[in-house]
PDB file of C-alpha atoms in Angstrom:
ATOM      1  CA  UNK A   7      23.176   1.283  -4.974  1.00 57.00           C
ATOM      2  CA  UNK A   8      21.793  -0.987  -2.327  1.00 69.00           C
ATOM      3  CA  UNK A   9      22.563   1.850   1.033  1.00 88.00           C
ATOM      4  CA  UNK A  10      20.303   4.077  -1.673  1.00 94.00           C
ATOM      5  CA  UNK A  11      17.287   1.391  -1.536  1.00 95.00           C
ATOM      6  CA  UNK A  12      17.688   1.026   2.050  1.00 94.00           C
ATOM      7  CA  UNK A  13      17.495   4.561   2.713  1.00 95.00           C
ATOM      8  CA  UNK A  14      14.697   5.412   0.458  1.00 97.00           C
ATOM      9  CA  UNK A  15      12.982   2.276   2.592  1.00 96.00           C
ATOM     10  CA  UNK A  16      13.831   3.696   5.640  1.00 95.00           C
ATOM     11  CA  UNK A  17      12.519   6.761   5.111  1.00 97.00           C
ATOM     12  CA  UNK A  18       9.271   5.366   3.819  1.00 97.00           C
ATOM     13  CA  UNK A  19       8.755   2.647   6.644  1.00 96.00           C
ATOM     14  CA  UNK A  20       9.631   6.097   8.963  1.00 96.00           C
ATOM     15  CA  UNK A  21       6.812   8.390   7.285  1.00 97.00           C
ATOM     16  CA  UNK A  22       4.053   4.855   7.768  1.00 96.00           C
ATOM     17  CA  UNK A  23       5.343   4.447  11.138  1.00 95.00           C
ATOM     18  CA  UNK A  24       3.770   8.337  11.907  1.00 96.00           C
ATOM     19  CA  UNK A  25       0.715   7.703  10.599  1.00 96.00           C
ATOM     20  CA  UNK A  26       0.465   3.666  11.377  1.00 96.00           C
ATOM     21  CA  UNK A  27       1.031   3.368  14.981  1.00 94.00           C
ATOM     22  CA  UNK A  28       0.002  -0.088  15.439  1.00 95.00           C
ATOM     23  CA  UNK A  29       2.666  -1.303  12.585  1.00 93.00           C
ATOM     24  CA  UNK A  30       5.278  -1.033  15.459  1.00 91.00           C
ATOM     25  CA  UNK A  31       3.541  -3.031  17.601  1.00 93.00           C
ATOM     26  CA  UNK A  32       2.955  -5.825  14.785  1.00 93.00           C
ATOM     27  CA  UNK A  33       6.284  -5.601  14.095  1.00 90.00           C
ATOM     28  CA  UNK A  34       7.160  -6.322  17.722  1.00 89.00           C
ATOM     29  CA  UNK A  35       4.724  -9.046  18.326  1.00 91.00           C
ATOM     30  CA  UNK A  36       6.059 -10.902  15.033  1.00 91.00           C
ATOM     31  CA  UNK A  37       9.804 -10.004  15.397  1.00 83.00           C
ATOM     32  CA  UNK A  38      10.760 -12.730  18.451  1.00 55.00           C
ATOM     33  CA  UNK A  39      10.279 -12.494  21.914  1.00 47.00           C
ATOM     34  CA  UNK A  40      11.781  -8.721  21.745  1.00 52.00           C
ATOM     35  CA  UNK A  41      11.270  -7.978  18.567  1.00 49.00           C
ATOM     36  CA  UNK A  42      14.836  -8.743  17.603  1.00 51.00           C
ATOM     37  CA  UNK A  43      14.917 -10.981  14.569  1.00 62.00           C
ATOM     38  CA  UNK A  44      14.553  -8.593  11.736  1.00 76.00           C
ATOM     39  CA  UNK A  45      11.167  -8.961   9.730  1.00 88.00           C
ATOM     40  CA  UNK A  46      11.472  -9.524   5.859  1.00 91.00           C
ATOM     41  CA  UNK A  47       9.604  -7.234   3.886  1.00 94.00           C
ATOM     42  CA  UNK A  48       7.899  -8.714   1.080  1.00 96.00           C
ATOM     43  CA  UNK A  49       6.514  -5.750  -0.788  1.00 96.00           C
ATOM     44  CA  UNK A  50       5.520  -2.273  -0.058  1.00 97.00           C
ATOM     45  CA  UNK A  51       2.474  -0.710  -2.054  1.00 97.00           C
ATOM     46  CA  UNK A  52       1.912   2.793  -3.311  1.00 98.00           C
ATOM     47  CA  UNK A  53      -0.871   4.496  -4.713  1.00 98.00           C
ATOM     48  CA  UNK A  54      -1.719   7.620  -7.218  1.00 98.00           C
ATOM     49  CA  UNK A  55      -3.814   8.832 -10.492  1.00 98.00           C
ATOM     50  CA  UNK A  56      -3.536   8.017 -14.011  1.00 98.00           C
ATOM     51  CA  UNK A  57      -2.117  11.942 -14.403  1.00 98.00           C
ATOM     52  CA  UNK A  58       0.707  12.862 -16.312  1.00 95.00           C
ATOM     53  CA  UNK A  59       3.203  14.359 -14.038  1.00 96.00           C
ATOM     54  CA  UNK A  60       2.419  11.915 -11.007  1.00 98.00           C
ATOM     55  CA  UNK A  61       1.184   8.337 -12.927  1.00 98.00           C
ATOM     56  CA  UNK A  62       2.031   5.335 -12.102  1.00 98.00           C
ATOM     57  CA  UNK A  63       5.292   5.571 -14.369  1.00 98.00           C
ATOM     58  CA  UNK A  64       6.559   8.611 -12.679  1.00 98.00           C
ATOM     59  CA  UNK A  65       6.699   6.923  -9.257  1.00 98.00           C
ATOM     60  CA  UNK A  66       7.761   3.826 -10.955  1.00 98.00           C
ATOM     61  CA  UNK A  67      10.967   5.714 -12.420  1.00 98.00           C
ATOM     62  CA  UNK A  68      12.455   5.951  -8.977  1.00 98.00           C
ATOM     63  CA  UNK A  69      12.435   2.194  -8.367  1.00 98.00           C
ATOM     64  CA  UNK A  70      13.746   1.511 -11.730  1.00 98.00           C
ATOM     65  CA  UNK A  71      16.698   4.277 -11.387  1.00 97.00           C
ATOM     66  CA  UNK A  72      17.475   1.808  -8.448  1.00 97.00           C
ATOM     67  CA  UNK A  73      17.773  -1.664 -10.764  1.00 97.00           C
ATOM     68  CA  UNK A  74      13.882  -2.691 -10.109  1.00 98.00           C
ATOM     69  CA  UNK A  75      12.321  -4.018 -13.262  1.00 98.00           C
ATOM     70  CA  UNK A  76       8.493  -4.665 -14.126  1.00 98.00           C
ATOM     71  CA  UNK A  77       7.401  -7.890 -13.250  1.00 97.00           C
ATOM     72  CA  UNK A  78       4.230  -7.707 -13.747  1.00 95.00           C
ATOM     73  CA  UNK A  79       0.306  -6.136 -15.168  1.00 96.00           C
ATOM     74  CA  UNK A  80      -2.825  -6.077 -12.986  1.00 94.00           C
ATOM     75  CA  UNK A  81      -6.150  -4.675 -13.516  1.00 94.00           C
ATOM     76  CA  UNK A  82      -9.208  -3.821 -11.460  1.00 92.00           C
ATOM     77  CA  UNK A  83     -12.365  -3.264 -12.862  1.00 93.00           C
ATOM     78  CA  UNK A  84     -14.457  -2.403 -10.619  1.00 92.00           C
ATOM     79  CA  UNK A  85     -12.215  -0.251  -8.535  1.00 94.00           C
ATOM     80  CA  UNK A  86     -11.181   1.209 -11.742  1.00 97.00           C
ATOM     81  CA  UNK A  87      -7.230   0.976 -10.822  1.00 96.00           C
ATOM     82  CA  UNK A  88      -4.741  -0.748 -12.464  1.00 97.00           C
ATOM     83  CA  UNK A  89      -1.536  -1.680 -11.440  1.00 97.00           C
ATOM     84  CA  UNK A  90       2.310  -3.034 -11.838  1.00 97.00           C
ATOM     85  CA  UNK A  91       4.662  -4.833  -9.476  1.00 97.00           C
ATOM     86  CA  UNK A  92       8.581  -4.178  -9.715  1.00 98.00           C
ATOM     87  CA  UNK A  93      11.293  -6.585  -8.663  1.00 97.00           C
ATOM     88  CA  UNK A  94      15.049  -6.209  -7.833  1.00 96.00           C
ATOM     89  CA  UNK A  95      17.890  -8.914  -8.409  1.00 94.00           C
ATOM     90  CA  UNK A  96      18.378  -9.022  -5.171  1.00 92.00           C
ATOM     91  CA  UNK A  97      15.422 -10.441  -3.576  1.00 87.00           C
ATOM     92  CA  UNK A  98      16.194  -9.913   0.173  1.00 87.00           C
ATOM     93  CA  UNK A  99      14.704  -6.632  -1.279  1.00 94.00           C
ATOM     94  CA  UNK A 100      11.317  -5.579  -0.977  1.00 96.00           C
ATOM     95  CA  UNK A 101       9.125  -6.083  -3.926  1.00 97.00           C
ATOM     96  CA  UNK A 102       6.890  -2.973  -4.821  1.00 98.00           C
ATOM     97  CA  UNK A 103       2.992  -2.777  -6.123  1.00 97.00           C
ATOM     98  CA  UNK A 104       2.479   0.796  -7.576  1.00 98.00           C
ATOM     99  CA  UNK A 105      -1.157   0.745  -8.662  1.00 97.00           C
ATOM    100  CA  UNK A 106      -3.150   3.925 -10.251  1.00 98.00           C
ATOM    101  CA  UNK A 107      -6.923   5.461 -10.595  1.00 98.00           C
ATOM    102  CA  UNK A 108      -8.211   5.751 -13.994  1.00 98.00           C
ATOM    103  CA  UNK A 109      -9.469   8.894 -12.888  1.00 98.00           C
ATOM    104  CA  UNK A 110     -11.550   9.178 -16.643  1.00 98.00           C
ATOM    105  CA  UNK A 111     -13.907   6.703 -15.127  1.00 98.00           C
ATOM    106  CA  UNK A 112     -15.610   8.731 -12.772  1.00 98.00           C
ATOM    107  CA  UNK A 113     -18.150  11.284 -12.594  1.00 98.00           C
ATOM    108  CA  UNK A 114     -17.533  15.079 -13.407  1.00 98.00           C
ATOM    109  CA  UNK A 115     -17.402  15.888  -9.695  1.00 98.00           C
ATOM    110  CA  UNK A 116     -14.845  13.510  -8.371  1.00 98.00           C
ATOM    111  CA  UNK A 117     -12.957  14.129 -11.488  1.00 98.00           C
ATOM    112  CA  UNK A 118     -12.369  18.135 -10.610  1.00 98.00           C
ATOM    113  CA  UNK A 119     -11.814  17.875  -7.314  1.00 98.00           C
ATOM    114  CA  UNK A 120      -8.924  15.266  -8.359  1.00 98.00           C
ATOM    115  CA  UNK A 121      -7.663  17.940 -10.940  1.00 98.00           C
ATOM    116  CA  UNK A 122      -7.920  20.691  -8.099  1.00 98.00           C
ATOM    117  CA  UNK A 123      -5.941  18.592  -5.923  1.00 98.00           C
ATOM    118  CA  UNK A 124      -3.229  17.700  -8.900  1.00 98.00           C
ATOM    119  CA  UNK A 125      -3.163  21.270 -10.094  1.00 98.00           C
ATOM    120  CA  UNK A 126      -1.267  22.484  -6.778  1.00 97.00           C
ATOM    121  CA  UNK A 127       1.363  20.135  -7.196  1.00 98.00           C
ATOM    122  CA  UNK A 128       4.456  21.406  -8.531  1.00 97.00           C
ATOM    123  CA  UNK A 129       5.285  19.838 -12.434  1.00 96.00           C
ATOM    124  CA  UNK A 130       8.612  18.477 -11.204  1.00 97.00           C
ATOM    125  CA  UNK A 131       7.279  17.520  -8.181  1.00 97.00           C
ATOM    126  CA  UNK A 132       7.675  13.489  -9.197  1.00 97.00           C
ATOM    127  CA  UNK A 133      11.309  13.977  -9.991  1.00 97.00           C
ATOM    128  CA  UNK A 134      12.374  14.867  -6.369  1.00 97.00           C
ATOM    129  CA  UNK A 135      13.780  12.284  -4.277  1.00 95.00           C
ATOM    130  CA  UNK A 136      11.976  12.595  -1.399  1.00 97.00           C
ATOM    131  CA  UNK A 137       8.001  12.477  -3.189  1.00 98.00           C
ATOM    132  CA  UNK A 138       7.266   8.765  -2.477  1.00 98.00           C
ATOM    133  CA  UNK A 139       6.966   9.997   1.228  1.00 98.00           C
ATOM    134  CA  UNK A 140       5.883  13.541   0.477  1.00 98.00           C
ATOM    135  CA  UNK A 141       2.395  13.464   1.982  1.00 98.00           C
ATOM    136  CA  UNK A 142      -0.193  15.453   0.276  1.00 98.00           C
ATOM    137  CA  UNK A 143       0.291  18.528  -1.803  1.00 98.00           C
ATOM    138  CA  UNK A 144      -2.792  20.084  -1.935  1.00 98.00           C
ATOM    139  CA  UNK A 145      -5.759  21.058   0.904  1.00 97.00           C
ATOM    140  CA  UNK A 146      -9.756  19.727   0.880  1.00 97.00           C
ATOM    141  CA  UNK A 147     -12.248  19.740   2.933  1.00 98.00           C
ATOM    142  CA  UNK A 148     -14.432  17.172   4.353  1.00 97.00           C
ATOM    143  CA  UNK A 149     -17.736  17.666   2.013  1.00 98.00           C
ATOM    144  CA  UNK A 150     -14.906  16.693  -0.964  1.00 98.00           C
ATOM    145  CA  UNK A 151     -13.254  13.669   0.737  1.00 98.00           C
ATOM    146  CA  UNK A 152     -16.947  12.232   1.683  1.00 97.00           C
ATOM    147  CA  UNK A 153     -17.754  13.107  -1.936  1.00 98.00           C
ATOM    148  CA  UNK A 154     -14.678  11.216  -3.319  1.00 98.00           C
ATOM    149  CA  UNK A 155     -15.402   8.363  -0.870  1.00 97.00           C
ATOM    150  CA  UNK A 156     -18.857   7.977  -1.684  1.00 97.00           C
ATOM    151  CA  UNK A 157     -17.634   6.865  -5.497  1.00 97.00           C
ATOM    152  CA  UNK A 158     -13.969   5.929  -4.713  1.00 96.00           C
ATOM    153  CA  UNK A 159     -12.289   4.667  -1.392  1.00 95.00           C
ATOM    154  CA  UNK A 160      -8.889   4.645  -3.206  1.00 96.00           C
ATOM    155  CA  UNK A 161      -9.621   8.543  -4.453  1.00 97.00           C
ATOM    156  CA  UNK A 162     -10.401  10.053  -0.912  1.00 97.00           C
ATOM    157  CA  UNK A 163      -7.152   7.711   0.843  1.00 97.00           C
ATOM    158  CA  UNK A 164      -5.648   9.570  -1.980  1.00 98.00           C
ATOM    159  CA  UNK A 165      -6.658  13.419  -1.177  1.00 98.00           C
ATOM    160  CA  UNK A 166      -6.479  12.485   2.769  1.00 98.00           C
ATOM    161  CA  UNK A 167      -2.967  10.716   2.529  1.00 98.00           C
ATOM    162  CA  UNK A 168      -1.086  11.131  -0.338  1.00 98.00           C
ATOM    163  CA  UNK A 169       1.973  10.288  -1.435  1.00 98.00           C
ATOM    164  CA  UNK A 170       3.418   7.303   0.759  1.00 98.00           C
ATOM    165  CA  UNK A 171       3.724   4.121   1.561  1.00 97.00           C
ATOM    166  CA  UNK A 172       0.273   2.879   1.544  1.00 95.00           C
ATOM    167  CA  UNK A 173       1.211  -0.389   3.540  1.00 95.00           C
ATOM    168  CA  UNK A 174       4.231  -2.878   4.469  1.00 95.00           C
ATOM    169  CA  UNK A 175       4.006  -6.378   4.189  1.00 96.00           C
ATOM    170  CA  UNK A 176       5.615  -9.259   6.337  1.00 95.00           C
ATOM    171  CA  UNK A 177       7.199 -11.876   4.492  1.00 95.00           C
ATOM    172  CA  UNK A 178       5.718 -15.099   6.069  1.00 95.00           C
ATOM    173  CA  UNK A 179       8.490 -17.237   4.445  1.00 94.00           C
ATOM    174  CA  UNK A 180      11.277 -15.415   6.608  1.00 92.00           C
ATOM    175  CA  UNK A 181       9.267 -15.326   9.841  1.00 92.00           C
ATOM    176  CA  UNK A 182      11.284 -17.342  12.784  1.00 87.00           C
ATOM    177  CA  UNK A 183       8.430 -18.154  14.913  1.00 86.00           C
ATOM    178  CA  UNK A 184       6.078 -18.940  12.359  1.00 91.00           C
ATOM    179  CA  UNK A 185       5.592 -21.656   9.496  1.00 90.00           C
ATOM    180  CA  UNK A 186       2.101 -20.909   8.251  1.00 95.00           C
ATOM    181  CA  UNK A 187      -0.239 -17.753   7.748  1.00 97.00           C
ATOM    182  CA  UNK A 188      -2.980 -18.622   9.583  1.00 97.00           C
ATOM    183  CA  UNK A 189      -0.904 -18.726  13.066  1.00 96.00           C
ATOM    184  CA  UNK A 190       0.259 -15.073  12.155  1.00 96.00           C
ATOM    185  CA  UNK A 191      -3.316 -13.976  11.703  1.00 97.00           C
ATOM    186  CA  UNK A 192      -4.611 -16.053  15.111  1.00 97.00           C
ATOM    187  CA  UNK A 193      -1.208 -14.123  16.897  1.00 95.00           C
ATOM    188  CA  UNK A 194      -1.866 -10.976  15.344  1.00 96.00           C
ATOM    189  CA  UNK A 195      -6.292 -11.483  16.648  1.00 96.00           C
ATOM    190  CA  UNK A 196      -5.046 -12.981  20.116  1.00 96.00           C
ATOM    191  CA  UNK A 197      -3.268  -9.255  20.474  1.00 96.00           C
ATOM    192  CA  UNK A 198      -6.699  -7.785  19.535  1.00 96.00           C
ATOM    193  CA  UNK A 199      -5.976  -7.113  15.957  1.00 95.00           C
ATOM    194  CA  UNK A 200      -8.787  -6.338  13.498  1.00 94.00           C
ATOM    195  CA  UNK A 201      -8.099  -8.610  10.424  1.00 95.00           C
ATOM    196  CA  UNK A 202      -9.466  -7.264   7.078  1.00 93.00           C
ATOM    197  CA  UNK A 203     -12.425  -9.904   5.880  1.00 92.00           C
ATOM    198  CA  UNK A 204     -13.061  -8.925   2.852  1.00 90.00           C
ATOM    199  CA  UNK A 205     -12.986 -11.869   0.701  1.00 89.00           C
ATOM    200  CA  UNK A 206     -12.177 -14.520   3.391  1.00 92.00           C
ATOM    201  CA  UNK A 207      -9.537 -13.633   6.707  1.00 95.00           C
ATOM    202  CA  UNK A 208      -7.284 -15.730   4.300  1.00 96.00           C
ATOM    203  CA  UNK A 209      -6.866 -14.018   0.227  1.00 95.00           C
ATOM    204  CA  UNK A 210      -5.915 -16.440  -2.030  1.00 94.00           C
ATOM    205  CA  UNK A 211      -4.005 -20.075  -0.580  1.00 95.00           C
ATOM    206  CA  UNK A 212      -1.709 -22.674  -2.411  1.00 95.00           C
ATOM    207  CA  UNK A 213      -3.767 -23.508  -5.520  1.00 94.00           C
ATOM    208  CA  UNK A 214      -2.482 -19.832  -6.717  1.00 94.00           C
ATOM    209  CA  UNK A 215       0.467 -19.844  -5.003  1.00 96.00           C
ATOM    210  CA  UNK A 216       0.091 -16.649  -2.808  1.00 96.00           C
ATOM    211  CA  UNK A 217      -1.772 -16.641   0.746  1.00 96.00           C
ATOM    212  CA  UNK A 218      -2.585 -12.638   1.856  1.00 96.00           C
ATOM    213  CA  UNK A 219      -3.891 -10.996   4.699  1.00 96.00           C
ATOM    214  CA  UNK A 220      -3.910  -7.578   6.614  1.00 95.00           C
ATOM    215  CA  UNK A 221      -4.437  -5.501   9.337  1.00 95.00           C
ATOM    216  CA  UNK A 222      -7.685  -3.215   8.885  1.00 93.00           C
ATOM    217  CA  UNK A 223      -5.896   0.613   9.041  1.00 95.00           C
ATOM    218  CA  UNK A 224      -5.287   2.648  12.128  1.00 95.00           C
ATOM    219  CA  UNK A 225      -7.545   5.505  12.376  1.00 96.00           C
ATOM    220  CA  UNK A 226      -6.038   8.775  12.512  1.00 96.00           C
ATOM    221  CA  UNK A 227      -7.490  12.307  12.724  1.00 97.00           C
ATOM    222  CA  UNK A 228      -6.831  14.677   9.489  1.00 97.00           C
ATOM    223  CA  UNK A 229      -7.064  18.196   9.436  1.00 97.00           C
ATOM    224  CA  UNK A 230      -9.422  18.969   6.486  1.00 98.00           C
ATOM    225  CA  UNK A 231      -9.516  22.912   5.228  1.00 97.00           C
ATOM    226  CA  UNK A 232     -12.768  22.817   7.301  1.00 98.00           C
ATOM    227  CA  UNK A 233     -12.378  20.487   9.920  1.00 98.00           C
ATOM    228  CA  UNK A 234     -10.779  17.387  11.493  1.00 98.00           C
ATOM    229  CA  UNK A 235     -11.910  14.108  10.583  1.00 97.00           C
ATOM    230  CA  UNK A 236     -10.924  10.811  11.870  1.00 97.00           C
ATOM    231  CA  UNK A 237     -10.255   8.585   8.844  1.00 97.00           C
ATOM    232  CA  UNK A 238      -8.490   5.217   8.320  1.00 96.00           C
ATOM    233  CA  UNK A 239      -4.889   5.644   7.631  1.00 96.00           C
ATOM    234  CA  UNK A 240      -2.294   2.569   6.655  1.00 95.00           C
ATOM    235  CA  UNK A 241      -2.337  -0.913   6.841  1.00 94.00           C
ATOM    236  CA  UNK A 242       0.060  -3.956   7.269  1.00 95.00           C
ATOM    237  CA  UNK A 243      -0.261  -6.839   4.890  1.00 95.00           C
ATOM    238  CA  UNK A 244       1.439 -10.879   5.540  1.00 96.00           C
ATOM    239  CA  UNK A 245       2.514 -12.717   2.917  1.00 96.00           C
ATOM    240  CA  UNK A 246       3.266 -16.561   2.568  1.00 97.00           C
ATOM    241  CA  UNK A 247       4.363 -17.462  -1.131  1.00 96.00           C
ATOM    242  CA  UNK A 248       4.273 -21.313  -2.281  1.00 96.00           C
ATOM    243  CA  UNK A 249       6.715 -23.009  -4.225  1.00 96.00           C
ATOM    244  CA  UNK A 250       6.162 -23.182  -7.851  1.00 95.00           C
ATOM    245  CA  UNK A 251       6.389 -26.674  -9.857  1.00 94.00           C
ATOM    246  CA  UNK A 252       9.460 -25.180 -11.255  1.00 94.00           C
ATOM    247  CA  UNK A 253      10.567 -25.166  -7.403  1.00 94.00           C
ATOM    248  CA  UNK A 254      10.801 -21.858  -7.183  1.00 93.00           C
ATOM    249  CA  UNK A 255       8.873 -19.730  -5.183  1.00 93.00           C
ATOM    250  CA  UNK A 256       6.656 -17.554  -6.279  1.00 94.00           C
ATOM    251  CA  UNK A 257       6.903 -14.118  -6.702  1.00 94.00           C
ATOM    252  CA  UNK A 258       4.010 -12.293  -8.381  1.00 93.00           C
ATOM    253  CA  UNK A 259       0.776 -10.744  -7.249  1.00 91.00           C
ATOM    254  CA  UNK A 260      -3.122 -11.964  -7.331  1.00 89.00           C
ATOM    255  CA  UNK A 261      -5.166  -9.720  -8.456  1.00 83.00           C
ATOM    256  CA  UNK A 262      -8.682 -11.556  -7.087  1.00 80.00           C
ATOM    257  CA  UNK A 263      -6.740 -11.464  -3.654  1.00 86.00           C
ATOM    258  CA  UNK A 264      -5.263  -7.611  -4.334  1.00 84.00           C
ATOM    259  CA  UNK A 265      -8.468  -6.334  -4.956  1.00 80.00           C
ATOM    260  CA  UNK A 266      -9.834  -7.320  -1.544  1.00 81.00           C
ATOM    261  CA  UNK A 267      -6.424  -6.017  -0.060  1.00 81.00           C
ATOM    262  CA  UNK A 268      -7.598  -2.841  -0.789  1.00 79.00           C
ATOM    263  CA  UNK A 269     -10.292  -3.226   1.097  1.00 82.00           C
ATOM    264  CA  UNK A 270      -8.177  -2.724   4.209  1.00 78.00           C
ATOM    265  CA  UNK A 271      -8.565   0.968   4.132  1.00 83.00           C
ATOM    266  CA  UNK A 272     -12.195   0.966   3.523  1.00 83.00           C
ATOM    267  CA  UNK A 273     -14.148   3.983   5.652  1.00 75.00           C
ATOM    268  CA  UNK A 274     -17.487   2.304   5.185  1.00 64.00           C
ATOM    269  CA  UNK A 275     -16.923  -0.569   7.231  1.00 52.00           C
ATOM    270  CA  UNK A 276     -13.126   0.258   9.425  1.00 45.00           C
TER     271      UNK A 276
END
């Protein structure tokens, strides 16, 4: 069971790394002096639509055919998105955030060219092994992504992206070489990092038991049906988790700090 969550990981951190370049160079700067201690992931995040054959559930299923369980409810208002985090017993492995559009919520426009994009994938398509990575399944052009993006960031990283791993996250706790967020974020800034702002460098602290921040997303160029666009891609996200009174640590999500997580893939102001 476990080589089969390792592998579906490893595929997944492979498909980010091709679209993410600078992940492997976070990963290096954080990982030791040679980037030889391995980093602990502490989640891994995935996005999609409130549709049938792709929801939330459907991507969920694969997680929970590998002995994840739900841990967790989140919504988002104004983004219109809610969400669920999954856990496995063993918690060396990485925790996952599966949030989806409420695509109802939007105007006519957006709405049909989320249904266009839905209608070319394949009904089973959700059951394959390999769809968490499986990119997009459908073709726009540029006047429809700027069209989703002027209404929904999460909708047009959705038509440009896909299906994947929509970012990593370093487990502070596990780090070797460092104790306390803020020296990850003034390592990660000293390397010329952009941090994500949004809400404070630092999301969230001790008082709610989960510190956040992130990288702002590469940029990558995407062939639209029309044109090529250069368009934020991925992200990577650090985590520090505080201990609980109970003494343990903690292991859920925030949604006040989530919400300006997602902010790391914002086109407006990468």
């Amino acid at each position: 069971m476990h080589t089969k969550i390792d592998t579906l990981f490893a595929n997944l951190w492979q498909d980010y790394l091709s679209i993410t370049p600078s992940a492997k160079k976070v990963h290096d700067l954080l990982g030791g002096q040679n980037g030889t201690s391995e980093l602990i992931n502490d989640h891994v995040a995935f996005r999609t639509f409130n549709i049938g054959k792709i929801n939330l559930d459907k991507l969920a299923a694969h997680f929970l055919a590998l002995g994840y369980e739900e841990k967790g409810q989140y919504q988002f208002e104004q983004k219109k998105l809610v969400a669920k985090h999954f856990e496995h017993a063993d918690t060396t492995k990485p925790k996952v955030f599966i949030s989806e559009l409420l695509v109802e919520e939007f105007s006519q426009p957006v709405q049909k060219i989320i249904a266009k994009m839905v209608a070319n994938i394949a009904e089973d398509a959700a059951t394959h092994s390999d769809f968490l990575y499986s990119g997009t399944h459908w073709t726009i052009n540029s006047e429809e992504y700027d069209l989703l993006l002027e209404e929904s960031e999460y909708a047009a990283w959705m038509s440009a992206w896909g299906f994947r791993a929509n970012h990593f996250t370093v487990s502070v706790n596990h780090l070797e070489h460092f104790q306390v967020l803020a020296d990850v974020n003034n390592q990660l800034k000293d390397a010329g990092f952009v941090l994500n702002t949004a809400g404070g460098e630092i999301k969230g602290g001790p008082d709610v038991h989960l510190a956040q921040s992130s990288t702002m997303a590469d940029k990558i160029e995407v062939q639209f049906a029309d044109k090529p666009k250069v368009i934020p891609s991925c992200f990577y996200e650090f985590a520090q988790r505080f201990t609980l009174p109970s003494g343990t640590l903690y292991q859920g999500f925030v949604a006040a700090s989530a919400d300006k997580i997602f902010e790391s893939t914002n086109a407006k102001n990468n």
